[in-house]
GROMACS .gro file of C-alpha atoms in nm:
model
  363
    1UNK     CA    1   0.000   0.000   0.000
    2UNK     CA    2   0.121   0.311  -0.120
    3UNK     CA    3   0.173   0.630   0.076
    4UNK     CA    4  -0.115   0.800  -0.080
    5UNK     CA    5  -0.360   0.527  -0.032
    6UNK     CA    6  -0.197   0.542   0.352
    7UNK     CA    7  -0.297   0.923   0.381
    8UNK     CA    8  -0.653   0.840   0.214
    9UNK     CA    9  -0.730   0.543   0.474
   10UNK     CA   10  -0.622   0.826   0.786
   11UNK     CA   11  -0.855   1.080   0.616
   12UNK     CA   12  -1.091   0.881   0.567
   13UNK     CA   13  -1.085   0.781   0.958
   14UNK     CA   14  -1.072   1.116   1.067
   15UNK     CA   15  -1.359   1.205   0.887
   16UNK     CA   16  -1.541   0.909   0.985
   17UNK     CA   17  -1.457   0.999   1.356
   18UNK     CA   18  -1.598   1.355   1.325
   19UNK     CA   19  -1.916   1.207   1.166
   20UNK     CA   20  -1.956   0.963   1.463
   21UNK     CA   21  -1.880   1.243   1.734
   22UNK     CA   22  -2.146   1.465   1.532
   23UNK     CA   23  -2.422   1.198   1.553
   24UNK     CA   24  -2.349   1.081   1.903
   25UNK     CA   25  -2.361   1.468   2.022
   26UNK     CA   26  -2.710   1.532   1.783
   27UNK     CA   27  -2.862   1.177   1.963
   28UNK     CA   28  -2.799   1.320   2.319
   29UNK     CA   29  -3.032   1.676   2.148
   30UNK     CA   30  -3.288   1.442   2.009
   31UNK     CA   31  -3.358   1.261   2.320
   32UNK     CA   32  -3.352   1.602   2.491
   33UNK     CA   33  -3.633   1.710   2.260
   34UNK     CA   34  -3.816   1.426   2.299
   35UNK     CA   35  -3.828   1.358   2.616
   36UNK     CA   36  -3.974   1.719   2.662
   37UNK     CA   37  -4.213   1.703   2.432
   38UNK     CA   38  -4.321   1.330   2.594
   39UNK     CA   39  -4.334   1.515   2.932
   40UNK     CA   40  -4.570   1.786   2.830
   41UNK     CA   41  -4.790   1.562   2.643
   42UNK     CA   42  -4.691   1.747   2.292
   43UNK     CA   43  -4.565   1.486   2.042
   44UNK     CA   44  -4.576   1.675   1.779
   45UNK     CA   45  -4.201   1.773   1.652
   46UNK     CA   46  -4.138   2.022   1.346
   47UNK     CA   47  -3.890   1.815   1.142
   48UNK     CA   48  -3.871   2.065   0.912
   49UNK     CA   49  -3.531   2.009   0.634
   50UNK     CA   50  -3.449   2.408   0.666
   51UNK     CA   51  -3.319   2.601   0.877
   52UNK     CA   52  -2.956   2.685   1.011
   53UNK     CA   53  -2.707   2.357   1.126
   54UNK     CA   54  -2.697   2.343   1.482
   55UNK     CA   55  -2.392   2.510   1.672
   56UNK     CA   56  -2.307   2.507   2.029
   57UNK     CA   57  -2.349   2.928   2.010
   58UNK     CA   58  -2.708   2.904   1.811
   59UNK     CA   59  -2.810   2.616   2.111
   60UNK     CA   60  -2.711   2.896   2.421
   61UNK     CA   61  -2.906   3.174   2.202
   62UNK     CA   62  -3.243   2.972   2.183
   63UNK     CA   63  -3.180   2.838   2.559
   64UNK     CA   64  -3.146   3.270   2.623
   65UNK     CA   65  -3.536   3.221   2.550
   66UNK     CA   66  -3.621   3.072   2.889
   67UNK     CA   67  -3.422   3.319   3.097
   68UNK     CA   68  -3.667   3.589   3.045
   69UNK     CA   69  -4.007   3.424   3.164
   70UNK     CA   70  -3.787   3.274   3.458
   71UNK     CA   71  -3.651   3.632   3.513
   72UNK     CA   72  -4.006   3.755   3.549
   73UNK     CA   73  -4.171   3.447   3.749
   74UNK     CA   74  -3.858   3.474   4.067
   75UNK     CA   75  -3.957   3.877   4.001
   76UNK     CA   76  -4.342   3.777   4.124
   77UNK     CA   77  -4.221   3.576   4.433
   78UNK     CA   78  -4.065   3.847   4.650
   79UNK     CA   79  -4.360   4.061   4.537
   80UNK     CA   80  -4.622   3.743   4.627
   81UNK     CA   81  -4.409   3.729   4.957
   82UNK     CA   82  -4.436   4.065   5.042
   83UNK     CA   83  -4.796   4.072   5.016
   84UNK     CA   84  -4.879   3.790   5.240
   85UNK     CA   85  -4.637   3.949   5.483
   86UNK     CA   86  -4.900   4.237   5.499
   87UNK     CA   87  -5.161   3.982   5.549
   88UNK     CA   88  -4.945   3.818   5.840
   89UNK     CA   89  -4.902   4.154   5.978
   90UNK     CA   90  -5.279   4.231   5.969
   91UNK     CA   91  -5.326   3.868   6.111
   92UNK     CA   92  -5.087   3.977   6.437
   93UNK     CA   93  -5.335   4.245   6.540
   94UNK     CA   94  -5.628   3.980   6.566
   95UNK     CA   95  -5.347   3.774   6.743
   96UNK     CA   96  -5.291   4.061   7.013
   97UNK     CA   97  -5.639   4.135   7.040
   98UNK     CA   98  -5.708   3.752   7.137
   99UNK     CA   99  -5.378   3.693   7.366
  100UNK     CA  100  -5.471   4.019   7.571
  101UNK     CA  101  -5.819   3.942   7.661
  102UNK     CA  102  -5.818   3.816   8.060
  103UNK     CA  103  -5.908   3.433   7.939
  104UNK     CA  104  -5.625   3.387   7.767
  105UNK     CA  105  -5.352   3.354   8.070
  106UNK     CA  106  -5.391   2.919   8.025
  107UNK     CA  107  -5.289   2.890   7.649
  108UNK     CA  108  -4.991   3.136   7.633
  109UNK     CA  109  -4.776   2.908   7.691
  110UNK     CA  110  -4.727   2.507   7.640
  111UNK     CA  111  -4.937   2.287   7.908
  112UNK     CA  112  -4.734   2.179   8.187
  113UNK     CA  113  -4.846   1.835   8.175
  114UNK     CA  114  -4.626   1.723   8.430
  115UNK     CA  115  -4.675   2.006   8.686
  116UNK     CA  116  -5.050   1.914   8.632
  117UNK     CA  117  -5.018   1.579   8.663
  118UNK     CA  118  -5.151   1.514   8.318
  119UNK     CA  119  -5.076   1.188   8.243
  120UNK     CA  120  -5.287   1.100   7.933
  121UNK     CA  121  -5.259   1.432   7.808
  122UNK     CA  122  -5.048   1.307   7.478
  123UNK     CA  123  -5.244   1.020   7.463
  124UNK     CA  124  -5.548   1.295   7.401
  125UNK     CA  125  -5.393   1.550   7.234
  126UNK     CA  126  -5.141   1.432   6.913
  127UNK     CA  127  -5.013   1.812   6.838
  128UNK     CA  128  -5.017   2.040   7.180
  129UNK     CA  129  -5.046   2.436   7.088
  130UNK     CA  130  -4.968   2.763   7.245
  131UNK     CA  131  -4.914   3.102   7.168
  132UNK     CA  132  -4.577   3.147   7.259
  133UNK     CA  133  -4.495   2.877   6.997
  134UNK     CA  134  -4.687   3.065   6.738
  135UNK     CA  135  -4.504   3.369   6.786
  136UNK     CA  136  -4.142   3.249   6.806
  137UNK     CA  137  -4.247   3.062   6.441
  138UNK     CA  138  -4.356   3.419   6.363
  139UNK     CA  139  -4.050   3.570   6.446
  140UNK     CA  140  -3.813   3.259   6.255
  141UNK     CA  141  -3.577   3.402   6.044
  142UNK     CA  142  -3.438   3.054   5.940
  143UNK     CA  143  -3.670   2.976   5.677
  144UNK     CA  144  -3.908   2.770   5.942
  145UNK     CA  145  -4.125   3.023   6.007
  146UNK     CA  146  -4.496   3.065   5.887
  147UNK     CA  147  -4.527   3.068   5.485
  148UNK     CA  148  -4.869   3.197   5.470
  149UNK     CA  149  -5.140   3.332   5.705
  150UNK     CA  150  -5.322   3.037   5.671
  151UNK     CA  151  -5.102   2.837   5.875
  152UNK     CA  152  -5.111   3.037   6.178
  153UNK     CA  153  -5.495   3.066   6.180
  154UNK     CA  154  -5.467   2.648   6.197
  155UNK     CA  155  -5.248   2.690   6.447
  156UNK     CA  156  -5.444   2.944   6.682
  157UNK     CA  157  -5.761   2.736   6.627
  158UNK     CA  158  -5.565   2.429   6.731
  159UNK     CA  159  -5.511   2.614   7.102
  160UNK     CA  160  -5.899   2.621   7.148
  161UNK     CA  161  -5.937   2.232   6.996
  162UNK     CA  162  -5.700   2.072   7.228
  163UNK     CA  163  -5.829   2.257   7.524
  164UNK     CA  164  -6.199   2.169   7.456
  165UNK     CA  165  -6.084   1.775   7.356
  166UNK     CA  166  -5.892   1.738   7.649
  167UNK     CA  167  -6.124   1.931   7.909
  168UNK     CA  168  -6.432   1.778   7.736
  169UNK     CA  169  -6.666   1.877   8.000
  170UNK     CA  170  -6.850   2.158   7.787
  171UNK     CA  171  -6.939   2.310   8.203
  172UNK     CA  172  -6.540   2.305   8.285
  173UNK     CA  173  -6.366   2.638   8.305
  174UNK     CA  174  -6.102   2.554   8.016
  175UNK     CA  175  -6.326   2.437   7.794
  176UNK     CA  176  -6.560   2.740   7.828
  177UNK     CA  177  -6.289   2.973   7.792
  178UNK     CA  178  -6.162   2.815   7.478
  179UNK     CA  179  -6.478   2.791   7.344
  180UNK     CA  180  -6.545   3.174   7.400
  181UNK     CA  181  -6.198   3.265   7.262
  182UNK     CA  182  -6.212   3.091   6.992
  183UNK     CA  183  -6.582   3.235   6.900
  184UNK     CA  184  -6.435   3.588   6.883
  185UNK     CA  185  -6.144   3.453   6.685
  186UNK     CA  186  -6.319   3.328   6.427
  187UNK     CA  187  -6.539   3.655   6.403
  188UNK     CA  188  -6.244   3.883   6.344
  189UNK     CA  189  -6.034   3.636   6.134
  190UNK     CA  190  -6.391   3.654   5.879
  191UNK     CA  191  -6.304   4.043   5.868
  192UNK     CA  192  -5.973   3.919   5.730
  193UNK     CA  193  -6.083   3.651   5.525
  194UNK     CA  194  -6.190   3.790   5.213
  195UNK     CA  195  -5.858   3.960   5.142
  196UNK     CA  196  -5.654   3.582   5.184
  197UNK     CA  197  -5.925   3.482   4.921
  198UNK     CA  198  -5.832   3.753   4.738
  199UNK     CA  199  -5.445   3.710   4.789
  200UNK     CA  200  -5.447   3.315   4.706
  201UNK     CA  201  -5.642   3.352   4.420
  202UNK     CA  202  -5.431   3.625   4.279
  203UNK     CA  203  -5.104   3.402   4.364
  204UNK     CA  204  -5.238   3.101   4.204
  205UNK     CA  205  -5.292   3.289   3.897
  206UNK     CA  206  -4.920   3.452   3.921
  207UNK     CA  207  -4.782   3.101   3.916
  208UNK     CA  208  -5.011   2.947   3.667
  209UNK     CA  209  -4.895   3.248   3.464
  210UNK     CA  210  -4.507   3.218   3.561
  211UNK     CA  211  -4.536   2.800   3.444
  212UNK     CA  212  -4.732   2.895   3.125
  213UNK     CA  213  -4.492   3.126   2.991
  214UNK     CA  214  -4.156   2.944   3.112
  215UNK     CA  215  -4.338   2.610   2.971
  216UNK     CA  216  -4.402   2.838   2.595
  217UNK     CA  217  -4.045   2.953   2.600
  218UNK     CA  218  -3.950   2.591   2.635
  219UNK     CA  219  -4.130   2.473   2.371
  220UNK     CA  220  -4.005   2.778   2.122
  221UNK     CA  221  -3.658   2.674   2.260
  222UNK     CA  222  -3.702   2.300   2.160
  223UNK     CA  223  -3.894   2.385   1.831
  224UNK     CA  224  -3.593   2.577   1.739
  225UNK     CA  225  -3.367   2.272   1.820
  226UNK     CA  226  -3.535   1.993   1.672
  227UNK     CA  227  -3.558   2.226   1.343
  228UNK     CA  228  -3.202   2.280   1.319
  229UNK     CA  229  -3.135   1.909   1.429
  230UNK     CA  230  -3.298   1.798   1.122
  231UNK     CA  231  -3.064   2.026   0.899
  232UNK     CA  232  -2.765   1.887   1.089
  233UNK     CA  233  -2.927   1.537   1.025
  234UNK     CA  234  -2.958   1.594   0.671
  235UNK     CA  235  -2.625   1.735   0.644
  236UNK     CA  236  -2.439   1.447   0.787
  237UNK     CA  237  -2.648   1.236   0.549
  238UNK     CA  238  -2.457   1.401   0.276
  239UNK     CA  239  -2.159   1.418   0.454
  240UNK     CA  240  -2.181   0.990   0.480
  241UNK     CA  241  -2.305   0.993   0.111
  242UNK     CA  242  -1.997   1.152   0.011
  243UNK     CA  243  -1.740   0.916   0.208
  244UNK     CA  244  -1.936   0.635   0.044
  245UNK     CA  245  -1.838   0.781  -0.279
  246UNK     CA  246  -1.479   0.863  -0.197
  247UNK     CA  247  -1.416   0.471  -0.084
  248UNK     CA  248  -1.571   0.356  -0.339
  249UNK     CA  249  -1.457   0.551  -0.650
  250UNK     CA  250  -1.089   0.509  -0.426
  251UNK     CA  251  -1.036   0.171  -0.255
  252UNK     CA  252  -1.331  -0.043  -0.511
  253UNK     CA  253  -1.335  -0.040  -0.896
  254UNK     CA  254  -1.642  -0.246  -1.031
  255UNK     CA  255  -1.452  -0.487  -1.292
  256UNK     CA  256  -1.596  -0.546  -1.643
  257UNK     CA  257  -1.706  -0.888  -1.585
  258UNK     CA  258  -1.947  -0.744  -1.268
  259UNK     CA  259  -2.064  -0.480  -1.490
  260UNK     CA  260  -2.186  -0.791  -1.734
  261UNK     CA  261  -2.341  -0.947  -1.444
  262UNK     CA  262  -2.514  -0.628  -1.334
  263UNK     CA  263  -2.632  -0.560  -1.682
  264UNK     CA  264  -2.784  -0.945  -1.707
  265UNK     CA  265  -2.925  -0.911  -1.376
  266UNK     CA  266  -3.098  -0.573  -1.487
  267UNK     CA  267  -3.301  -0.786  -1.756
  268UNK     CA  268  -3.453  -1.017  -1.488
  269UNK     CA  269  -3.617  -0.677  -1.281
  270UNK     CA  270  -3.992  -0.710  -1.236
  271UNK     CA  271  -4.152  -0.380  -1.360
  272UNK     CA  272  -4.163  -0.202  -1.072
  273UNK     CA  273  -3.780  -0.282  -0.928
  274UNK     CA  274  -3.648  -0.170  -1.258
  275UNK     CA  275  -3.819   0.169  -1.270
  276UNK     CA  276  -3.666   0.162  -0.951
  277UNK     CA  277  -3.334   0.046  -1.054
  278UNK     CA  278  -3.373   0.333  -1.317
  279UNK     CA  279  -3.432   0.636  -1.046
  280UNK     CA  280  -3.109   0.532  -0.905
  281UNK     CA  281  -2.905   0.576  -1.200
  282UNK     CA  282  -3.066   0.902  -1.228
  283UNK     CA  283  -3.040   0.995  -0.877
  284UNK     CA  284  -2.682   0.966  -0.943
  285UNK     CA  285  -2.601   1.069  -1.302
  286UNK     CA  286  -2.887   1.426  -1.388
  287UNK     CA  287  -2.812   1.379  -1.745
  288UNK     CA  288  -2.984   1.030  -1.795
  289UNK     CA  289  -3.365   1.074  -1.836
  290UNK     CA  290  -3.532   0.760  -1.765
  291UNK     CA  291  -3.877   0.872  -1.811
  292UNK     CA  292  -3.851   0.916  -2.196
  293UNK     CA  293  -3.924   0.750  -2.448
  294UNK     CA  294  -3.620   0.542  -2.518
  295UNK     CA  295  -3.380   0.461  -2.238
  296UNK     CA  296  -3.026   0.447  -2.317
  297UNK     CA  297  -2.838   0.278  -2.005
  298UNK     CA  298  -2.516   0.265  -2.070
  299UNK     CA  299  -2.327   0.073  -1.796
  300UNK     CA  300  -1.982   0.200  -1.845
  301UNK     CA  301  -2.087   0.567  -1.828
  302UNK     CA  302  -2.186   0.525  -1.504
  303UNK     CA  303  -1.994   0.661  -1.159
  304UNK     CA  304  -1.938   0.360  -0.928
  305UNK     CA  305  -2.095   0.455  -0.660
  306UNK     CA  306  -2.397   0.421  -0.887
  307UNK     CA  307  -2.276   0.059  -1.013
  308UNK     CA  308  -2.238  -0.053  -0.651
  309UNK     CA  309  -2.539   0.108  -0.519
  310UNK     CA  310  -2.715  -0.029  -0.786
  311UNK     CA  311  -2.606  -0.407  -0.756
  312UNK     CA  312  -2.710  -0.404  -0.366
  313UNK     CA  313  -3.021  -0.322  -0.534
  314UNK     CA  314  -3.081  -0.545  -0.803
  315UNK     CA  315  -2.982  -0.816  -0.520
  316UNK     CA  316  -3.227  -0.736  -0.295
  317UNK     CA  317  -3.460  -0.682  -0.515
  318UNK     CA  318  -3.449  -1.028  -0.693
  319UNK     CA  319  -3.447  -1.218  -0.371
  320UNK     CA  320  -3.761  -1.029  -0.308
  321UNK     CA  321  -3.923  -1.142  -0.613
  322UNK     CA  322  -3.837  -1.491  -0.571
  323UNK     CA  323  -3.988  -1.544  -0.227
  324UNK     CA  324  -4.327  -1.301  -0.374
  325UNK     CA  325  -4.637  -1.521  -0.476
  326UNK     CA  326  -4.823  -1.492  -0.806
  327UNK     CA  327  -4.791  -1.179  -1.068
  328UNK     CA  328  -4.986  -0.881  -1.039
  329UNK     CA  329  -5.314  -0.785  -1.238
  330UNK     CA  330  -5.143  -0.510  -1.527
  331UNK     CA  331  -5.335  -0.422  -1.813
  332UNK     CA  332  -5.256  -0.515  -2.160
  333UNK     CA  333  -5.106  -0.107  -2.168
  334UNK     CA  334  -4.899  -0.192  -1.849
  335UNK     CA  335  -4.732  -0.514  -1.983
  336UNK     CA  336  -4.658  -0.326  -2.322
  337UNK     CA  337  -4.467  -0.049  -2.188
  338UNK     CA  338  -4.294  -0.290  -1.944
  339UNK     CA  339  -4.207  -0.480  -2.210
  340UNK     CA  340  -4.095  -0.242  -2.418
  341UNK     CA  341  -3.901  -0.081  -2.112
  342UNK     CA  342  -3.721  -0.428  -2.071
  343UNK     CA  343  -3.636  -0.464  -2.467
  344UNK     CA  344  -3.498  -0.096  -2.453
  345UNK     CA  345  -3.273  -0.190  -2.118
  346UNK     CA  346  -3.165  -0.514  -2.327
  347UNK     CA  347  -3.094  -0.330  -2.632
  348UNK     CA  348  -2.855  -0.090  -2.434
  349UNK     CA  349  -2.707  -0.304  -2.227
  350UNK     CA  350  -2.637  -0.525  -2.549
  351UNK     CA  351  -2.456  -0.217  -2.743
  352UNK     CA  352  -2.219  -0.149  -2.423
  353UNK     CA  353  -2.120  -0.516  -2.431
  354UNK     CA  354  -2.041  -0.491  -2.777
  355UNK     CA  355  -1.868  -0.173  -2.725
  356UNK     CA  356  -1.677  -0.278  -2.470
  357UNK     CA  357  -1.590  -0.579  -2.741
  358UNK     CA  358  -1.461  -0.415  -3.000
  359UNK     CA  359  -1.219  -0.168  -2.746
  360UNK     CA  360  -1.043  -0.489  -2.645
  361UNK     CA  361  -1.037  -0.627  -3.015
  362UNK     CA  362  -0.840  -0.287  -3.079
  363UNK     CA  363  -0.610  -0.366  -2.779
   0.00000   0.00000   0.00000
C-alpha cells in the first residue's frame, strides 16, 4: 500500500470519527427534545429540512429564550411574599387582640403536663399548641417560620381544639374559655378573610402564569432545536453519502465482468424494481432521463458509486421477487410499456457489451 492510499485510509478515519462524534452529540439533542415534548404531552415535533445547522453558540441563544419568563416568574415571588407578609401583619393584630383578653392567661404558653399531673394528656392530644410557639415561628428568620397566614390561623384554632378535647366537660372552666376565645377569633379572622381569598387567588394565577410562559419559551426553545437538528441530520447524510463515494470511486473499482453481471441481472427486474433500478441511476447521473421514451443505459458511463449502489439493489430486489407469490393484475397497456421498457434496457445493455468488445479487439 502506497503512501497515498496510507494518507486516504487516515482521512478517511478522521472524517469518519468527526461524523460519529457529530451523531453521538445530535442523539444526546434528540432525546432532549423528545423527552420534553413526551413530558408535556406534545408529540408533535417540526422536522422541518431548513433552517440553520446546529452550533453550540445558536443552542445557548435559543436556551437565552427561557431566561426571560424565569426572570419575570422569581420577580413575582418576593412581590407574592411581600404581600402575604401584609396579610401576616394584619393577622398579628387579631393575634394581640385575642392573647390580651383576661381568658387567655392558660394557652400562652405550652401545658405543663407534668406540673398538672396530666398523664394521658399526649395520649389525648397528638399536636399540643400555644401562643408562645406561634409567635417564636412568627418571628423565625431561618426559613421555618410561617409561609402563609393560613397556617397560623390552623395553628391558633388548634389552642382552642386541644383545650376543649382534652377538658371535654362543655361546664369546665377551660373548655368554656376556649370555646369563648375561639368564638371571637373566628369573628375577626372573617373580617380578614376575604382579602386571603383575594391574595391566594391572585397568587395562584401569578404562578399558573409564571409556568405557562416558562413552559411556551421551552417549547419555542425546543422547536428551534429539533428544526435545526434535522438540517444537521440531513447534512451528515450528505456528509456519509460523500465518504461512500470517496471509498468507493478510491479503494473499489467495479470490474468489467461485474458490470456484465449487473447488466444481465438488470433484464430479470420485475416492472416495478427496474423503474426503480432506473431512479437510481438518475439519482446519481442528472443527465440520464429515464422517463422518456427510449432509455439508453449505458453501464460504463456510469460513476461507481452508482454501479455498486445499484447491484445491492438489483440483489435485494431479486431475492424479493423470488420469495413473492403470483404476478400482479397489469393491463394489456402496463405489460406493453414494461415490455418495451425491458427490450430498450436489453438493447442498451447489449450495445455497451459490444462496445466494450470491439475496445479490447483494438487492444
Amino acid at each position: 500500500m502506497d503512501d497515498s492510499t496510507v494518507d486516504d485510509l487516515q482521512g478517511f478515519r478522521n472524517s469518519l470519527h468527526h461524523v460519529l462524534s457529530t451523531v453521538d452529540k445530535l442523539e444526546k439533542q434528540v432525546i432532549e427534545v423528545e423527552q420534553f415534548y413526551r413530558s408535556t404531552g406534545n408529540v408533535q415535533v417540526n422536522n422541518s429540512k431548513g433552517g440553520s445547522a446546529v452550533k453550540e453558540k445558536g443552542r445557548e441563544k435559543n436556551l437565552i429564550g427561557t431566561k426571560k419568563p424565569l426572570q419575570d416568574a422569581s420577580c413575582t415571588e418576593p412581590a407574592a411574599a411581600k404581600r402575604m407578609q401584609e396579610l401576616i401583619r394584619q393577622f398579628s393584630t387579631i393575634l394581640r387582640q385575642i392573647t390580651r383578653h383576661k381568658w387567655a392567661c392558660p394557652f400562652m404558653d405550652p401545658v405543663d403536663v407534668k406540673g398538672l399531673g396530666l398523664h394521658d394528656y399526649y395520649e389525648v392530644i397528638d399536636k399540643p399548641m400555644d401562643f408562645n410557639t406561634i409567635k417564636s415561628k412568627m418571628d423565625a428568620k431561618d426559613g421555618t417560620g410561617y409561609k402563609n397566614v393560613r397556617e397560623i390561623y390552623a395553628d391558633v384554632r388548634l389552642i382552642f381544639k386541644n383545650a376543649m378535647k382534652y377538658n371535654d366537660d362543655e361546664k369546665h372552666d377551660v373548655h368554656v374559655m376556649a370555646k369563648t376565645l375561639l368564638e371571637k377569633f373566628e369573628e375577626k379572622w372573617l373580617q380578614l378573610l376575604p382579602k386571603v381569598v383575594d391574595e391566594e387567588k391572585r397568587q395562584l394565577e401569578e404562578e399558573s402564569q409564571a409556568q405557562l410562559d416558562t413552559l411556551l419559551a421551552q417549547a419555542t426553545t425546543y422547536e428551534n432545536m429539533a428544526r435545526d437538528l434535522s438540517s444537521e441530520l440531513s447534512e451528515v447524510d450528505m456528509h456519509l453519502k460523500s465518504l461512500k463515494e470517496m471509498v468507493i470511486q478510491k479503494f473499489r473499482k467495479m470490474s468489467t465482468l461485474d458490470k456484465k453481471l449487473l447488466g444481465a441481472a438488470l433484464t430479470k427486474l420485475s416492472p416495478e424494481n427496474l423503474t426503480k433500478a432506473l431512479e437510481i441511476v438518475a439519482e446519481n447521473n442528472p443527465s440520464f432521463k429515464f422517463a422518456s421514451e427510449e432509455v439508453d443505459l449505458d453501464i460504463d458511463a456510469q460513476s461507481d458509486y452508482t454501479l455498486w449502489k445499484l447491484r445491492v439493489f438489483v440483489k435485494d430486489a431479486l431475492e424479493g421477487q423470488g420469495t413473492s407469490t403470483g404476478d400482479r393484475n397489469d393491463n394489456a397497456d402496463d405489460k406493453t410499456n414494461n415490455s418495451k421498457r425491458r427490450r430498450q434496457i436489453c438493447d442498451s445493455i447489449a450495445k455497451t457489451n459490444a462496445k466494450r468488445t470491439r475496445k479490447l479487439s483494438t487492444l
